Short mmCIF file of C-alpha atoms in Angstrom, two decimals:
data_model
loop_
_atom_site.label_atom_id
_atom_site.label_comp_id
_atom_site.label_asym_id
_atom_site.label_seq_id
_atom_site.Cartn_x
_atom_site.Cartn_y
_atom_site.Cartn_z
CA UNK A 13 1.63 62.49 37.94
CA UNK A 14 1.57 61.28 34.50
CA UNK A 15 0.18 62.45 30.92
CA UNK A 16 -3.32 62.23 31.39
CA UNK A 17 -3.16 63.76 35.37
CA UNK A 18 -1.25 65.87 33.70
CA UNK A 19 -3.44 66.89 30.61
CA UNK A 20 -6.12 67.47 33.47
CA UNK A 21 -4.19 70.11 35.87
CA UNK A 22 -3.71 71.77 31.91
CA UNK A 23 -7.85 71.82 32.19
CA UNK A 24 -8.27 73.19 35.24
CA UNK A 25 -5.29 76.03 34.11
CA UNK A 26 -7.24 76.74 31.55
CA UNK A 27 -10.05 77.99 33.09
CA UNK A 28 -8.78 81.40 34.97
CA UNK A 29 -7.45 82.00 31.22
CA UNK A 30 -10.83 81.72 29.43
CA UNK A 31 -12.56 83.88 32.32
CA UNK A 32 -9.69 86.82 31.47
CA UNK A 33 -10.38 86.83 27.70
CA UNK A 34 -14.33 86.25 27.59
CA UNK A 35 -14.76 88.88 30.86
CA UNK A 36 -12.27 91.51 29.39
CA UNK A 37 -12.53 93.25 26.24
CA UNK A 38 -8.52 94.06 25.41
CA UNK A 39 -9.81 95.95 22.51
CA UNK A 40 -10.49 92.48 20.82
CA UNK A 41 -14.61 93.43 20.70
CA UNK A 42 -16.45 90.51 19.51
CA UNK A 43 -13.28 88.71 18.36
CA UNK A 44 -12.88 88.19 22.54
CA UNK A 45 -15.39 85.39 22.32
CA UNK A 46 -13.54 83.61 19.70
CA UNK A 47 -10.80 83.42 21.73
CA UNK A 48 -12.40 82.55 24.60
CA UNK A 49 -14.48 79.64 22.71
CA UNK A 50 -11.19 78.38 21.34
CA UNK A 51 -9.46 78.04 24.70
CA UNK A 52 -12.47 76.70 26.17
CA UNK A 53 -12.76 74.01 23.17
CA UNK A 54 -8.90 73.21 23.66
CA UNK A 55 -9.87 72.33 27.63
CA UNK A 56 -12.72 70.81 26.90
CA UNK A 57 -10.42 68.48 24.33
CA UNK A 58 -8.40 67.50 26.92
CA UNK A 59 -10.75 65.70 28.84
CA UNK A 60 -11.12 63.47 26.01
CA UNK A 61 -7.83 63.06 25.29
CA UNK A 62 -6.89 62.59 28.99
CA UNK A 63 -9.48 59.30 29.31
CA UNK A 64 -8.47 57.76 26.41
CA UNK A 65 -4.75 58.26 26.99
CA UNK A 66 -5.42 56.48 30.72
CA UNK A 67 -7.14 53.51 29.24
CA UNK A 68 -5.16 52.97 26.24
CA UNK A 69 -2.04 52.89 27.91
CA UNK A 70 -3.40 51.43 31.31
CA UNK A 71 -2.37 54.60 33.26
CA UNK A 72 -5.97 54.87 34.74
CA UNK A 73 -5.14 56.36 38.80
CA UNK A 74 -7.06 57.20 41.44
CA UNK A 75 -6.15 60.24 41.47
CA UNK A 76 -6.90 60.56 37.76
CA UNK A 77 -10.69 58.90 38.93
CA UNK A 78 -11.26 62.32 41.38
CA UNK A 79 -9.22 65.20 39.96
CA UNK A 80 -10.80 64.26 36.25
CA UNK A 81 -14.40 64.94 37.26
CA UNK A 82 -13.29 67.89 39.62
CA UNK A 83 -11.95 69.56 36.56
CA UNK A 84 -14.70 68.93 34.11
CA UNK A 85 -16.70 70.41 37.25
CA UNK A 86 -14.75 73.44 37.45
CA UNK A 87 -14.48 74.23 33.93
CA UNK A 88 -18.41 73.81 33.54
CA UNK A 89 -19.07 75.82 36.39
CA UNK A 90 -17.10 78.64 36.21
CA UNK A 91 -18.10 78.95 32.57
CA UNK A 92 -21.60 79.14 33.10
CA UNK A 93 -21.13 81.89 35.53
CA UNK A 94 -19.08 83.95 32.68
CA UNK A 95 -22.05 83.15 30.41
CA UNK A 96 -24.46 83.95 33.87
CA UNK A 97 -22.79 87.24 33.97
CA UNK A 98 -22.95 88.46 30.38
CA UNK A 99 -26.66 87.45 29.50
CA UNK A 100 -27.95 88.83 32.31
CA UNK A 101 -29.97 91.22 31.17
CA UNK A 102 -32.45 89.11 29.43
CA UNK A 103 -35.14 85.83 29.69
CA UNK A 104 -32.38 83.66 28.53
CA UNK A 105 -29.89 85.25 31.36
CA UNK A 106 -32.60 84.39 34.15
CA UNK A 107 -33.22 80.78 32.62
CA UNK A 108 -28.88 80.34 32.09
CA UNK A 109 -29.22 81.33 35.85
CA UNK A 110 -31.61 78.77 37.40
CA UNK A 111 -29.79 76.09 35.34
CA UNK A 112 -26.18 76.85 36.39
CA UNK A 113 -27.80 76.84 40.56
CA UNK A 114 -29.39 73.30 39.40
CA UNK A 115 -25.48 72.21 37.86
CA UNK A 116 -23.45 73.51 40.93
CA UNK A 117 -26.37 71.85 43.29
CA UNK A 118 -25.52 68.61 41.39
CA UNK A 119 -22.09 68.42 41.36
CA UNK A 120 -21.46 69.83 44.88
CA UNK A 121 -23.70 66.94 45.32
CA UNK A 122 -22.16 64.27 43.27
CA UNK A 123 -18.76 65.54 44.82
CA UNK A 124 -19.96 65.30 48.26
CA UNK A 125 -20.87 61.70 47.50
CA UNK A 126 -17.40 61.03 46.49
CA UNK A 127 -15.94 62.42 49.62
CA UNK A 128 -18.24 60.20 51.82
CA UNK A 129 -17.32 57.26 49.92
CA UNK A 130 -13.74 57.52 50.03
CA UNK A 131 -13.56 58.32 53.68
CA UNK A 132 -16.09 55.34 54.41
CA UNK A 133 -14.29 52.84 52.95
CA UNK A 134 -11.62 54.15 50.50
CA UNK A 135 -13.93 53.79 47.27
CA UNK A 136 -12.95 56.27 44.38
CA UNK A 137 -16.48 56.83 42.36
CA UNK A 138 -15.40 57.54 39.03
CA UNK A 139 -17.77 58.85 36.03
CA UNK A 140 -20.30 57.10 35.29
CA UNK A 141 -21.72 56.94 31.84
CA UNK A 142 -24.99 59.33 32.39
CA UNK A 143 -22.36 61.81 33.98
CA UNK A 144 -20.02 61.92 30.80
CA UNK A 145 -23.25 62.33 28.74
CA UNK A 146 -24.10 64.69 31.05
CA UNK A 147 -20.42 66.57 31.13
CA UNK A 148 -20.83 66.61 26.61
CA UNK A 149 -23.72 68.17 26.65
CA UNK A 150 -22.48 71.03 29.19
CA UNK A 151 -19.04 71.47 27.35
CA UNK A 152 -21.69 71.33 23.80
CA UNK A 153 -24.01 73.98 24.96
CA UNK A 154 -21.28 75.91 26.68
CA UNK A 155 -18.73 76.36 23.69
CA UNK A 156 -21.95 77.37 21.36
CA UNK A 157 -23.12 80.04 24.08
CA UNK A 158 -19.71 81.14 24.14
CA UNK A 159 -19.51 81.69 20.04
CA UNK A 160 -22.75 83.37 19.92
CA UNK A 161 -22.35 86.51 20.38
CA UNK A 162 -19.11 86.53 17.67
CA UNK A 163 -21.65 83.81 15.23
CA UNK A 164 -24.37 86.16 15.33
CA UNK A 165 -21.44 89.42 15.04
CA UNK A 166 -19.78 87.82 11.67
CA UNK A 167 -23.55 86.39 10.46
CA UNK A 168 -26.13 89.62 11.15
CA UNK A 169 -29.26 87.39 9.78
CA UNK A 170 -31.92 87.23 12.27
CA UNK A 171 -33.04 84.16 10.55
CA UNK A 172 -29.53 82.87 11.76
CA UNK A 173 -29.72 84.88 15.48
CA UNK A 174 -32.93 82.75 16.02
CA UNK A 175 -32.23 79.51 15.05
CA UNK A 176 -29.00 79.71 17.04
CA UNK A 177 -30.83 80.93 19.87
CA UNK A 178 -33.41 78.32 19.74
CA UNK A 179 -30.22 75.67 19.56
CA UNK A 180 -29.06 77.02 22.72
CA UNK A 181 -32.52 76.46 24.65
CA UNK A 182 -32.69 73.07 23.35
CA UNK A 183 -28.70 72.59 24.61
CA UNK A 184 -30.14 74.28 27.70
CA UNK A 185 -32.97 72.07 28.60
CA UNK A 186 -31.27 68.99 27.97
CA UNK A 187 -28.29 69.81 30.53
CA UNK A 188 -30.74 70.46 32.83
CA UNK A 189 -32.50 67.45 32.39
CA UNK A 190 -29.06 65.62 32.11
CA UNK A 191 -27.97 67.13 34.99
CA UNK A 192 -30.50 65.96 37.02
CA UNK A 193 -31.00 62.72 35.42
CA UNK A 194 -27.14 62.05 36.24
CA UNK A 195 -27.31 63.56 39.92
CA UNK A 196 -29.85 61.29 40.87
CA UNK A 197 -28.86 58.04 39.58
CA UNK A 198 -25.57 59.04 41.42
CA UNK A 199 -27.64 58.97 44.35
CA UNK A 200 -29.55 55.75 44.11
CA UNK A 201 -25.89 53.81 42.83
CA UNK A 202 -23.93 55.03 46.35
CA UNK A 203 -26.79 56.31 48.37
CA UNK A 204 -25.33 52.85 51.30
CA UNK A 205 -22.76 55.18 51.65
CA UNK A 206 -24.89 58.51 52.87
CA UNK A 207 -28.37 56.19 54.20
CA UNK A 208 -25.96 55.50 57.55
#
């Protein structure tokens, strides 16, 4: 258990706290999603700072190779479902919706994979580089969905509101396409281990 294992638990800590503040108002209003976008940002900084802390200093484990992704899994996922739940109501809900079933498809996926391959023959798969790409562009498009609705609060343009908006589909269809991009070169790298 050392810093970056560590650093990583703090990630996956972090997540129950950022569903409190950006599903429960407090009385905070808009100022909720601040709050929620900074401790999301904070996590999200930690699975930097937990990688290059384990390479740097050579304290790269197995255990860092499985619970690392795992986090960055359940951090993206249970974000999306916040964001799921409060956009509902609209186009960009449904479409939010279809791409967080394609994400938890892929990484249930991707984790599955894992599981076979350690259990075959004791292999840990850790991230490749699609899947970080991949991961950047979730934890991108997730902490600007997260500040929208306090951006678009503070800055009442609708010249602003759309461009933002149009950002976020952008964000959206490339972690989509990322997502499945990553999942399936996944499958081709380790699919000896599922073909038996």
């Amino acid at each position: 258990m050392n810093l970056p294992n560590k650093l990583t638990l703090l990630r996956v800590i972090l997540v129950p706290v950022f569903m409190v503040f950006y599903l429960c108002d407090f009385g905070l209003g808009h100022w909720r999603f601040l709050i929620s976008a900074v401790i999301y940002i904070v996590a999200a900084f930690t699975d930097f700072l937990d990688g290059k802390i384990a390479r740097k200093y050579g304290l790269v484990t197995n255990l860092g190779k499985f619970l690392d992704p795992v986090a960055d899994k359940v951090m993206v996922m249970a974000s999306l479902l916040c964001l799921c739940y409060g956009n509902a109501d609209s186009l960009y809900g449904i479409l939010l919706t279809f791409a967080t079933a394609i994400v938890i498809l892929r990484e249930l996926a991707v984790t599955s994979m894992r599981l076979v391959a350690a259990s075959a023959d004791g292999s840990v798969i850790a991230a490749a580089m699609l899947g970080k790409i991949k991961t950047t562009i979730q934890m991108l498009f997730v902490s600007i969905a997260i500040l929208e609705p306090f951006l678009t609060n503070i800055i009442s343009a609708d010249v602003f509101s759309f461009v933002l908006r149009a950002v976020l589909y952008v964000l959206l269809a490339a972690m989509v396409i990322m997502t499945v991009w990553s999942g399936m070169d996944y499958l081709v790298k380790y699919w000896k281990y599922i073909k038996e």
